[in-house]
């Protein structure tokens, strides 16, 4: 793997601090990005053991945003109408934002974070509080194989993807299909979204790389939908290579063509990205420091995992951003790792109390702008670093 970007020493993105452990030395790792010229995979170079990230303290809940709730609801409708699966499995079911759209008899969740699995179990959904692997695949499919496996924003979090595909292959019925949804590398490059990389995001996939990997397991992509979630994602529809029931759609060719045209197979593309990111850091700091020098009050909106990368890479702390607002109960009154900026319970933005708002959850810009119309109308301004740092 060839290194193309160094985002410095970073804490674990979702290891939020409590007031008590604020002074404790945090565990940090070097966040570097690399490109594998053989299979075209882009990944982080040093990884953190999964148990340190995905455990009973995991604070992220997928259902916190309207955009995500709607996206999962619409997909569920489509799945029911188009594929009519009897047995469905979701890998990485989080707080049940997708599961809840199905009949409890038809769907099983797999979620290693106890606090999240507890939520879906309490609602009566069969949920395995385990990491997805072959042992679990065998256990779940003792009686029947699975017609449809869905996994969103999870595959990119698992280092050993081979073992994942082996277990998926074992679990799928003869004509079963797999739907994967993850941030698109092409969109990440286009938007200079370097914050898509943190300890949990081991990979950001291109269609080119995913297609190559799937082939090793007798699987192929037969359709791709582009979704606007998480800054631009790809939803891959995957079947067994020898299953001729679904024809391979033009969307697959189109995606591959666009990625090749952009240069995702070439190391030079990543070197150029790296230069843009260095400029992005300088520009963001310049904007924030100028505002601070003019005694402006800046807060953050959405204490995202992505923010952790930005704040730590750009050395932004609570002297620059006073605090972050977030709606997630698990995050409130905690502190962002590294930068130690406090997360407060969300309150509607008010221009009387603050001047500028850094958009941590830039991927939900439209949803947030709709919510904060009055703040914007009265003169309040947002700051973003995507695709280049500016005041909006
Ligand atoms: P959001 C997480 O990343 C972690 P993050 C994980 N690794 C991953 O892959 C993606 O999700 C899928 C808050 N919010 O989705 C809620 C408001 O407060 O961009 C969330 O804390 N008000 C699993 O953390 C955060 O912002 C709002 O109006 O980068 C959004 O986090 C809205 C819309 C959100 O993911």
GROMACS .gro file of C-alpha atoms and ligand atoms in nm:
model
  427
    1UNK     CA    1   0.000   0.000   0.000
    2UNK     CA    2   0.136   0.343  -0.093
    3UNK     CA    3   0.077   0.627   0.152
    4UNK     CA    4  -0.073   0.947   0.013
    5UNK     CA    5  -0.201   1.147   0.310
    6UNK     CA    6  -0.110   1.186   0.677
    7UNK     CA    7  -0.389   1.325   0.894
    8UNK     CA    8  -0.174   1.317   1.206
    9UNK     CA    9  -0.228   1.165   1.547
   10UNK     CA   10  -0.598   1.108   1.603
   11UNK     CA   11  -0.804   0.982   1.897
   12UNK     CA   12  -1.083   0.727   1.841
   13UNK     CA   13  -1.355   0.927   1.670
   14UNK     CA   14  -1.651   0.809   1.877
   15UNK     CA   15  -1.470   0.769   2.211
   16UNK     CA   16  -1.636   1.071   2.363
   17UNK     CA   17  -1.489   1.195   2.690
   18UNK     CA   18  -1.675   1.249   3.013
   19UNK     CA   19  -1.596   1.540   3.246
   20UNK     CA   20  -1.425   1.286   3.477
   21UNK     CA   21  -1.180   1.149   3.220
   22UNK     CA   22  -1.114   1.483   3.049
   23UNK     CA   23  -0.764   1.503   3.193
   24UNK     CA   24  -0.672   1.138   3.122
   25UNK     CA   25  -0.422   1.072   2.844
   26UNK     CA   26  -0.617   0.968   2.535
   27UNK     CA   27  -0.523   0.675   2.314
   28UNK     CA   28  -0.420   0.805   1.974
   29UNK     CA   29  -0.318   0.645   1.648
   30UNK     CA   30  -0.160   0.778   1.331
   31UNK     CA   31  -0.425   0.835   1.064
   32UNK     CA   32  -0.262   0.779   0.728
   33UNK     CA   33  -0.430   0.695   0.400
   34UNK     CA   34  -0.296   0.452   0.144
   35UNK     CA   35  -0.373   0.324  -0.203
   36UNK     CA   36  -0.330  -0.036  -0.313
   37UNK     CA   37  -0.238  -0.031  -0.682
   38UNK     CA   38  -0.324  -0.401  -0.724
   39UNK     CA   39  -0.688  -0.396  -0.618
   40UNK     CA   40  -0.738  -0.015  -0.615
   41UNK     CA   41  -0.854  -0.015  -0.254
   42UNK     CA   42  -0.815   0.306  -0.057
   43UNK     CA   43  -0.782   0.250   0.315
   44UNK     CA   44  -0.632   0.375   0.637
   45UNK     CA   45  -0.289   0.225   0.708
   46UNK     CA   46  -0.299   0.175   1.087
   47UNK     CA   47  -0.610   0.018   1.228
   48UNK     CA   48  -0.760  -0.004   1.575
   49UNK     CA   49  -0.903  -0.332   1.718
   50UNK     CA   50  -1.279  -0.343   1.657
   51UNK     CA   51  -1.358  -0.406   2.026
   52UNK     CA   52  -1.209  -0.067   2.113
   53UNK     CA   53  -1.456   0.108   1.880
   54UNK     CA   54  -1.775  -0.096   1.861
   55UNK     CA   55  -1.882  -0.173   2.214
   56UNK     CA   56  -2.155  -0.087   2.465
   57UNK     CA   57  -2.049   0.279   2.468
   58UNK     CA   58  -2.099   0.343   2.098
   59UNK     CA   59  -2.278   0.679   2.076
   60UNK     CA   60  -2.393   0.703   1.712
   61UNK     CA   61  -2.760   0.641   1.635
   62UNK     CA   62  -2.863   0.622   1.269
   63UNK     CA   63  -3.215   0.741   1.334
   64UNK     CA   64  -3.112   1.089   1.457
   65UNK     CA   65  -3.171   1.249   1.118
   66UNK     CA   66  -3.487   1.279   0.916
   67UNK     CA   67  -3.285   1.227   0.595
   68UNK     CA   68  -3.162   0.886   0.710
   69UNK     CA   69  -3.503   0.774   0.841
   70UNK     CA   70  -3.658   0.860   0.506
   71UNK     CA   71  -3.380   0.697   0.304
   72UNK     CA   72  -3.418   0.366   0.493
   73UNK     CA   73  -3.798   0.381   0.472
   74UNK     CA   74  -3.794   0.431   0.095
   75UNK     CA   75  -3.543   0.152   0.045
   76UNK     CA   76  -3.754  -0.085   0.257
   77UNK     CA   77  -4.057  -0.015   0.036
   78UNK     CA   78  -3.852  -0.085  -0.274
   79UNK     CA   79  -3.713  -0.409  -0.132
   80UNK     CA   80  -4.062  -0.534  -0.043
   81UNK     CA   81  -4.204  -0.451  -0.386
   82UNK     CA   82  -3.915  -0.556  -0.603
   83UNK     CA   83  -3.747  -0.850  -0.432
   84UNK     CA   84  -4.025  -0.977  -0.201
   85UNK     CA   85  -3.778  -1.144   0.038
   86UNK     CA   86  -3.909  -1.374   0.310
   87UNK     CA   87  -3.596  -1.382   0.521
   88UNK     CA   88  -3.387  -1.066   0.556
   89UNK     CA   89  -3.071  -1.003   0.752
   90UNK     CA   90  -2.916  -0.668   0.833
   91UNK     CA   91  -2.548  -0.652   0.927
   92UNK     CA   92  -2.488  -0.348   1.149
   93UNK     CA   93  -2.848  -0.280   1.243
   94UNK     CA   94  -2.759   0.011   1.477
   95UNK     CA   95  -3.075   0.140   1.652
   96UNK     CA   96  -3.314  -0.029   1.408
   97UNK     CA   97  -3.378   0.256   1.166
   98UNK     CA   98  -3.400   0.003   0.878
   99UNK     CA   99  -3.534  -0.301   1.069
  100UNK     CA  100  -3.839  -0.114   1.195
  101UNK     CA  101  -3.983  -0.096   0.843
  102UNK     CA  102  -4.025  -0.476   0.830
  103UNK     CA  103  -4.235  -0.737   0.997
  104UNK     CA  104  -4.053  -0.878   1.302
  105UNK     CA  105  -4.093  -1.233   1.166
  106UNK     CA  106  -3.901  -1.155   0.848
  107UNK     CA  107  -3.591  -0.971   0.963
  108UNK     CA  108  -3.289  -1.038   1.182
  109UNK     CA  109  -3.037  -0.778   1.299
  110UNK     CA  110  -2.669  -0.817   1.380
  111UNK     CA  111  -2.526  -0.539   1.596
  112UNK     CA  112  -2.219  -0.580   1.818
  113UNK     CA  113  -2.280  -0.260   2.019
  114UNK     CA  114  -2.484  -0.373   2.320
  115UNK     CA  115  -2.644  -0.034   2.387
  116UNK     CA  116  -2.783  -0.023   2.031
  117UNK     CA  117  -2.885  -0.389   2.008
  118UNK     CA  118  -3.076  -0.336   2.332
  119UNK     CA  119  -3.299  -0.082   2.154
  120UNK     CA  120  -3.404  -0.319   1.874
  121UNK     CA  121  -3.439  -0.617   2.109
  122UNK     CA  122  -3.673  -0.412   2.329
  123UNK     CA  123  -3.889  -0.348   2.024
  124UNK     CA  124  -3.913  -0.724   1.962
  125UNK     CA  125  -3.665  -0.758   1.674
  126UNK     CA  126  -3.438  -1.062   1.681
  127UNK     CA  127  -3.091  -0.909   1.717
  128UNK     CA  128  -2.758  -1.086   1.760
  129UNK     CA  129  -2.520  -0.876   1.972
  130UNK     CA  130  -2.218  -1.013   1.789
  131UNK     CA  131  -1.968  -0.927   1.518
  132UNK     CA  132  -2.062  -1.072   1.181
  133UNK     CA  133  -1.850  -1.379   1.097
  134UNK     CA  134  -1.875  -1.737   0.967
  135UNK     CA  135  -1.967  -1.880   1.309
  136UNK     CA  136  -2.263  -1.644   1.333
  137UNK     CA  137  -2.358  -1.701   0.970
  138UNK     CA  138  -2.381  -2.077   1.037
  139UNK     CA  139  -2.578  -2.023   1.357
  140UNK     CA  140  -2.833  -1.794   1.192
  141UNK     CA  141  -2.887  -2.012   0.884
  142UNK     CA  142  -2.928  -2.350   1.056
  143UNK     CA  143  -3.286  -2.382   0.926
  144UNK     CA  144  -3.315  -2.145   0.632
  145UNK     CA  145  -3.076  -1.944   0.421
  146UNK     CA  146  -3.128  -1.568   0.377
  147UNK     CA  147  -3.302  -1.416   0.072
  148UNK     CA  148  -3.168  -1.066   0.117
  149UNK     CA  149  -2.877  -0.931   0.317
  150UNK     CA  150  -2.852  -0.556   0.368
  151UNK     CA  151  -2.567  -0.363   0.518
  152UNK     CA  152  -2.527   0.014   0.522
  153UNK     CA  153  -2.217   0.197   0.642
  154UNK     CA  154  -2.079  -0.117   0.798
  155UNK     CA  155  -1.860  -0.299   0.546
  156UNK     CA  156  -1.626   0.001   0.534
  157UNK     CA  157  -1.573  -0.050   0.910
  158UNK     CA  158  -1.451  -0.409   0.892
  159UNK     CA  159  -1.081  -0.476   0.832
  160UNK     CA  160  -1.103  -0.838   0.722
  161UNK     CA  161  -1.354  -0.798   0.439
  162UNK     CA  162  -1.271  -1.143   0.298
  163UNK     CA  163  -1.407  -1.316   0.606
  164UNK     CA  164  -1.719  -1.100   0.581
  165UNK     CA  165  -1.788  -1.200   0.221
  166UNK     CA  166  -1.724  -1.568   0.300
  167UNK     CA  167  -1.983  -1.550   0.578
  168UNK     CA  168  -2.227  -1.363   0.352
  169UNK     CA  169  -2.180  -1.616   0.075
  170UNK     CA  170  -2.258  -1.897   0.318
  171UNK     CA  171  -2.572  -1.727   0.448
  172UNK     CA  172  -2.728  -1.628   0.115
  173UNK     CA  173  -2.986  -1.854  -0.048
  174UNK     CA  174  -2.923  -1.975  -0.406
  175UNK     CA  175  -3.083  -1.670  -0.564
  176UNK     CA  176  -3.028  -1.446  -0.266
  177UNK     CA  177  -2.909  -1.090  -0.308
  178UNK     CA  178  -2.686  -0.861  -0.112
  179UNK     CA  179  -2.734  -0.483  -0.091
  180UNK     CA  180  -2.441  -0.279   0.032
  181UNK     CA  181  -2.443   0.093   0.090
  182UNK     CA  182  -2.131   0.293   0.168
  183UNK     CA  183  -1.982   0.637   0.098
  184UNK     CA  184  -1.850   0.668  -0.255
  185UNK     CA  185  -1.479   0.726  -0.301
  186UNK     CA  186  -1.545   0.933  -0.611
  187UNK     CA  187  -1.772   1.170  -0.416
  188UNK     CA  188  -1.523   1.180  -0.130
  189UNK     CA  189  -1.247   1.287  -0.371
  190UNK     CA  190  -1.469   1.538  -0.554
  191UNK     CA  191  -1.582   1.698  -0.228
  192UNK     CA  192  -1.237   1.690  -0.061
  193UNK     CA  193  -1.412   1.503   0.219
  194UNK     CA  194  -1.099   1.384   0.398
  195UNK     CA  195  -1.308   1.358   0.713
  196UNK     CA  196  -1.469   1.041   0.574
  197UNK     CA  197  -1.150   0.882   0.708
  198UNK     CA  198  -1.120   0.807   1.079
  199UNK     CA  199  -1.051   0.496   1.287
  200UNK     CA  200  -1.387   0.335   1.201
  201UNK     CA  201  -1.374   0.404   0.829
  202UNK     CA  202  -1.103   0.161   0.729
  203UNK     CA  203  -1.210   0.176   0.364
  204UNK     CA  204  -1.387   0.418   0.138
  205UNK     CA  205  -1.485   0.205  -0.159
  206UNK     CA  206  -1.479   0.271  -0.529
  207UNK     CA  207  -1.691   0.054  -0.756
  208UNK     CA  208  -1.369  -0.052  -0.928
  209UNK     CA  209  -1.222  -0.192  -0.606
  210UNK     CA  210  -1.544  -0.348  -0.479
  211UNK     CA  211  -1.606  -0.524  -0.809
  212UNK     CA  212  -1.258  -0.679  -0.798
  213UNK     CA  213  -1.301  -0.802  -0.440
  214UNK     CA  214  -1.647  -0.947  -0.500
  215UNK     CA  215  -1.523  -1.150  -0.795
  216UNK     CA  216  -1.301  -1.351  -0.558
  217UNK     CA  217  -1.616  -1.470  -0.384
  218UNK     CA  218  -1.823  -1.548  -0.693
  219UNK     CA  219  -2.030  -1.231  -0.648
  220UNK     CA  220  -2.099  -0.943  -0.885
  221UNK     CA  221  -2.266  -0.603  -0.881
  222UNK     CA  222  -2.578  -0.593  -1.101
  223UNK     CA  223  -2.708  -0.245  -1.025
  224UNK     CA  224  -2.596   0.072  -0.851
  225UNK     CA  225  -2.800   0.359  -0.713
  226UNK     CA  226  -2.635   0.683  -0.617
  227UNK     CA  227  -2.774   0.822  -0.294
  228UNK     CA  228  -2.709   1.162  -0.140
  229UNK     CA  229  -2.667   1.022   0.212
  230UNK     CA  230  -2.338   1.066   0.397
  231UNK     CA  231  -2.204   1.307   0.141
  232UNK     CA  232  -2.275   1.082  -0.158
  233UNK     CA  233  -2.299   0.705  -0.132
  234UNK     CA  234  -2.335   0.409  -0.363
  235UNK     CA  235  -2.600   0.147  -0.305
  236UNK     CA  236  -2.474  -0.172  -0.465
  237UNK     CA  237  -2.709  -0.455  -0.564
  238UNK     CA  238  -2.507  -0.777  -0.571
  239UNK     CA  239  -2.583  -1.132  -0.687
  240UNK     CA  240  -2.397  -1.454  -0.741
  241UNK     CA  241  -2.206  -1.450  -1.074
  242UNK     CA  242  -2.383  -1.768  -1.185
  243UNK     CA  243  -2.732  -1.636  -1.105
  244UNK     CA  244  -2.883  -1.512  -1.432
  245UNK     CA  245  -3.213  -1.394  -1.286
  246UNK     CA  246  -3.102  -1.030  -1.267
  247UNK     CA  247  -2.930  -0.873  -1.564
  248UNK     CA  248  -2.634  -0.644  -1.507
  249UNK     CA  249  -2.760  -0.288  -1.554
  250UNK     CA  250  -2.600   0.002  -1.739
  251UNK     CA  251  -2.559   0.184  -1.403
  252UNK     CA  252  -2.263  -0.045  -1.323
  253UNK     CA  253  -2.082   0.043  -1.645
  254UNK     CA  254  -2.160   0.413  -1.596
  255UNK     CA  255  -2.012   0.414  -1.246
  256UNK     CA  256  -1.698   0.234  -1.353
  257UNK     CA  257  -1.656   0.472  -1.645
  258UNK     CA  258  -1.691   0.784  -1.428
  259UNK     CA  259  -1.445   0.650  -1.171
  260UNK     CA  260  -1.187   0.560  -1.434
  261UNK     CA  261  -1.229   0.898  -1.601
  262UNK     CA  262  -1.163   1.074  -1.270
  263UNK     CA  263  -0.847   0.865  -1.227
  264UNK     CA  264  -0.933   0.647  -0.928
  265UNK     CA  265  -0.693   0.383  -1.060
  266UNK     CA  266  -0.400   0.621  -1.053
  267UNK     CA  267  -0.184   0.710  -0.752
  268UNK     CA  268  -0.139   1.061  -0.889
  269UNK     CA  269  -0.509   1.135  -0.827
  270UNK     CA  270  -0.458   1.065  -0.458
  271UNK     CA  271  -0.143   1.276  -0.439
  272UNK     CA  272  -0.340   1.568  -0.585
  273UNK     CA  273  -0.617   1.506  -0.329
  274UNK     CA  274  -0.355   1.518  -0.057
  275UNK     CA  275  -0.234   1.863  -0.171
  276UNK     CA  276  -0.592   1.994  -0.175
  277UNK     CA  277  -0.643   1.870   0.182
  278UNK     CA  278  -0.337   2.054   0.307
  279UNK     CA  279  -0.476   2.374   0.155
  280UNK     CA  280  -0.817   2.300   0.304
  281UNK     CA  281  -0.662   2.286   0.652
  282UNK     CA  282  -0.483   2.620   0.606
  283UNK     CA  283  -0.792   2.790   0.467
  284UNK     CA  284  -1.028   2.664   0.738
  285UNK     CA  285  -0.793   2.777   1.013
  286UNK     CA  286  -0.753   3.118   0.849
  287UNK     CA  287  -1.131   3.169   0.841
  288UNK     CA  288  -1.184   3.056   1.200
  289UNK     CA  289  -0.893   3.252   1.345
  290UNK     CA  290  -0.997   3.571   1.167
  291UNK     CA  291  -1.347   3.542   1.313
  292UNK     CA  292  -1.207   3.470   1.658
  293UNK     CA  293  -0.980   3.775   1.635
  294UNK     CA  294  -1.292   3.978   1.566
  295UNK     CA  295  -1.450   3.836   1.883
  296UNK     CA  296  -1.711   3.633   1.701
  297UNK     CA  297  -1.875   3.341   1.877
  298UNK     CA  298  -1.848   3.013   1.685
  299UNK     CA  299  -2.017   2.687   1.775
  300UNK     CA  300  -2.036   2.349   1.596
  301UNK     CA  301  -2.347   2.171   1.466
  302UNK     CA  302  -2.349   1.788   1.472
  303UNK     CA  303  -2.071   1.629   1.681
  304UNK     CA  304  -1.990   1.382   1.406
  305UNK     CA  305  -1.714   1.124   1.384
  306UNK     CA  306  -1.607   1.319   1.077
  307UNK     CA  307  -1.564   1.633   1.291
  308UNK     CA  308  -1.311   1.447   1.504
  309UNK     CA  309  -1.082   1.411   1.200
  310UNK     CA  310  -1.120   1.778   1.103
  311UNK     CA  311  -1.075   1.919   1.453
  312UNK     CA  312  -0.767   1.711   1.531
  313UNK     CA  313  -0.605   1.748   1.190
  314UNK     CA  314  -0.655   2.127   1.197
  315UNK     CA  315  -0.574   2.166   1.570
  316UNK     CA  316  -0.908   2.326   1.650
  317UNK     CA  317  -1.005   2.331   2.019
  318UNK     CA  318  -1.255   2.501   2.250
  319UNK     CA  319  -1.070   2.832   2.225
  320UNK     CA  320  -1.196   2.846   1.866
  321UNK     CA  321  -1.526   2.654   1.875
  322UNK     CA  322  -1.705   2.708   2.207
  323UNK     CA  323  -1.918   2.393   2.196
  324UNK     CA  324  -2.110   2.162   1.961
  325UNK     CA  325  -2.484   2.107   1.949
  326UNK     CA  326  -2.610   1.754   1.890
  327UNK     CA  327  -2.946   1.582   1.928
  328UNK     CA  328  -2.808   1.238   2.026
  329UNK     CA  329  -2.880   1.152   2.390
  330UNK     CA  330  -2.563   0.936   2.417
  331UNK     CA  331  -2.344   1.235   2.318
  332UNK     CA  332  -2.488   1.513   2.531
  333UNK     CA  333  -2.263   1.660   2.805
  334UNK     CA  334  -1.967   1.461   2.674
  335UNK     CA  335  -1.659   1.606   2.503
  336UNK     CA  336  -1.524   1.546   2.154
  337UNK     CA  337  -1.204   1.339   2.169
  338UNK     CA  338  -0.874   1.521   2.123
  339UNK     CA  339  -1.018   1.869   2.081
  340UNK     CA  340  -1.212   1.833   2.411
  341UNK     CA  341  -1.492   2.055   2.287
  342UNK     CA  342  -1.814   2.008   2.488
  343UNK     CA  343  -2.127   1.864   2.324
  344UNK     CA  344  -2.444   2.034   2.441
  345UNK     CA  345  -2.805   1.934   2.399
  346UNK     CA  346  -2.933   2.087   2.076
  347UNK     CA  347  -3.129   2.411   2.097
  348UNK     CA  348  -3.269   2.600   1.800
  349UNK     CA  349  -2.999   2.841   1.681
  350UNK     CA  350  -3.042   3.197   1.793
  351UNK     CA  351  -2.852   3.484   1.631
  352UNK     CA  352  -2.873   3.683   1.954
  353UNK     CA  353  -2.635   3.436   2.127
  354UNK     CA  354  -2.396   3.336   1.852
  355UNK     CA  355  -2.254   3.448   1.519
  356UNK     CA  356  -2.112   3.152   1.327
  357UNK     CA  357  -2.183   2.780   1.317
  358UNK     CA  358  -1.935   2.522   1.192
  359UNK     CA  359  -2.122   2.253   1.005
  360UNK     CA  360  -1.990   1.928   1.154
  361UNK     CA  361  -2.277   1.736   0.993
  362UNK     CA  362  -2.219   1.892   0.648
  363UNK     CA  363  -2.379   1.585   0.493
  364UNK     CA  364  -2.714   1.699   0.639
  365UNK     CA  365  -2.679   2.059   0.521
  366UNK     CA  366  -3.025   2.082   0.357
  367UNK     CA  367  -3.202   1.927   0.656
  368UNK     CA  368  -3.016   2.160   0.896
  369UNK     CA  369  -3.069   2.473   0.684
  370UNK     CA  370  -3.442   2.403   0.673
  371UNK     CA  371  -3.448   2.368   1.052
  372UNK     CA  372  -3.244   2.683   1.110
  373UNK     CA  373  -3.419   2.916   0.865
  374UNK     CA  374  -3.478   3.186   1.126
  375UNK     CA  375  -3.110   3.191   1.233
  376UNK     CA  376  -3.003   3.233   0.869
  377UNK     CA  377  -3.268   3.499   0.803
  378UNK     CA  378  -3.159   3.704   1.102
  379UNK     CA  379  -2.797   3.710   0.980
  380UNK     CA  380  -2.647   3.394   1.132
  381UNK     CA  381  -2.385   3.226   0.917
  382UNK     CA  382  -2.262   2.871   0.871
  383UNK     CA  383  -1.903   2.771   0.800
  384UNK     CA  384  -1.817   2.462   0.602
  385UNK     CA  385  -1.496   2.294   0.485
  386UNK     CA  386  -1.672   2.100   0.207
  387UNK     CA  387  -1.575   2.115  -0.078
  388UNK     CA  388  -1.350   2.408   0.023
  389UNK     CA  389  -1.357   2.609   0.346
  390UNK     CA  390  -1.591   2.905   0.330
  391UNK     CA  391  -1.858   3.104   0.509
  392UNK     CA  392  -2.194   3.015   0.358
  393LIG     P1  393  -2.343   1.163   1.080
  393LIG     C1  394  -2.126   0.800   1.192
  393LIG     O1  395  -2.048   0.904   1.137
  393LIG     C2  396  -2.034   0.692   1.237
  393LIG     P2  397  -2.082   1.056   1.166
  393LIG     C3  398  -2.027   0.575   1.148
  393LIG     N1  399  -1.892   0.528   1.151
  393LIG     C4  400  -2.063   0.600   1.006
  393LIG     O2  401  -2.019   0.535   0.918
  393LIG     C5  402  -2.165   0.702   0.977
  393LIG     O3  403  -2.217   0.756   1.094
  393LIG     C6  404  -2.278   0.643   0.899
  393LIG     C7  405  -2.634   1.503   1.470
  393LIG     N2  406  -2.742   1.582   1.413
  393LIG     O4  407  -2.461   1.084   1.043
  393LIG     C8  408  -2.664   1.357   1.487
  393LIG     C9  409  -2.794   1.687   1.488
  393LIG     O5  410  -2.752   1.709   1.601
  393LIG     O6  411  -2.299   1.264   0.985
  393LIG    C10  412  -2.529   1.293   1.473
  393LIG     O7  413  -2.461   1.294   1.596
  393LIG     N3  414  -2.895   1.760   1.433
  393LIG    C11  415  -2.119   0.468   1.195
  393LIG     O8  416  -2.087   1.077   1.312
  393LIG    C12  417  -2.455   1.385   1.377
  393LIG     O9  418  -2.522   1.509   1.381
  393LIG    C13  419  -2.943   1.739   1.307
  393LIG    O10  420  -3.034   1.811   1.261
  393LIG    O11  421  -1.987   1.137   1.089
  393LIG    C14  422  -2.459   1.335   1.234
  393LIG    O12  423  -2.368   1.231   1.222
  393LIG    C15  424  -2.886   1.634   1.230
  393LIG    C16  425  -2.934   1.608   1.091
  393LIG    C17  426  -2.786   1.558   1.287
  393LIG    O13  427  -2.231   1.057   1.105
   0.00000   0.00000   0.00000
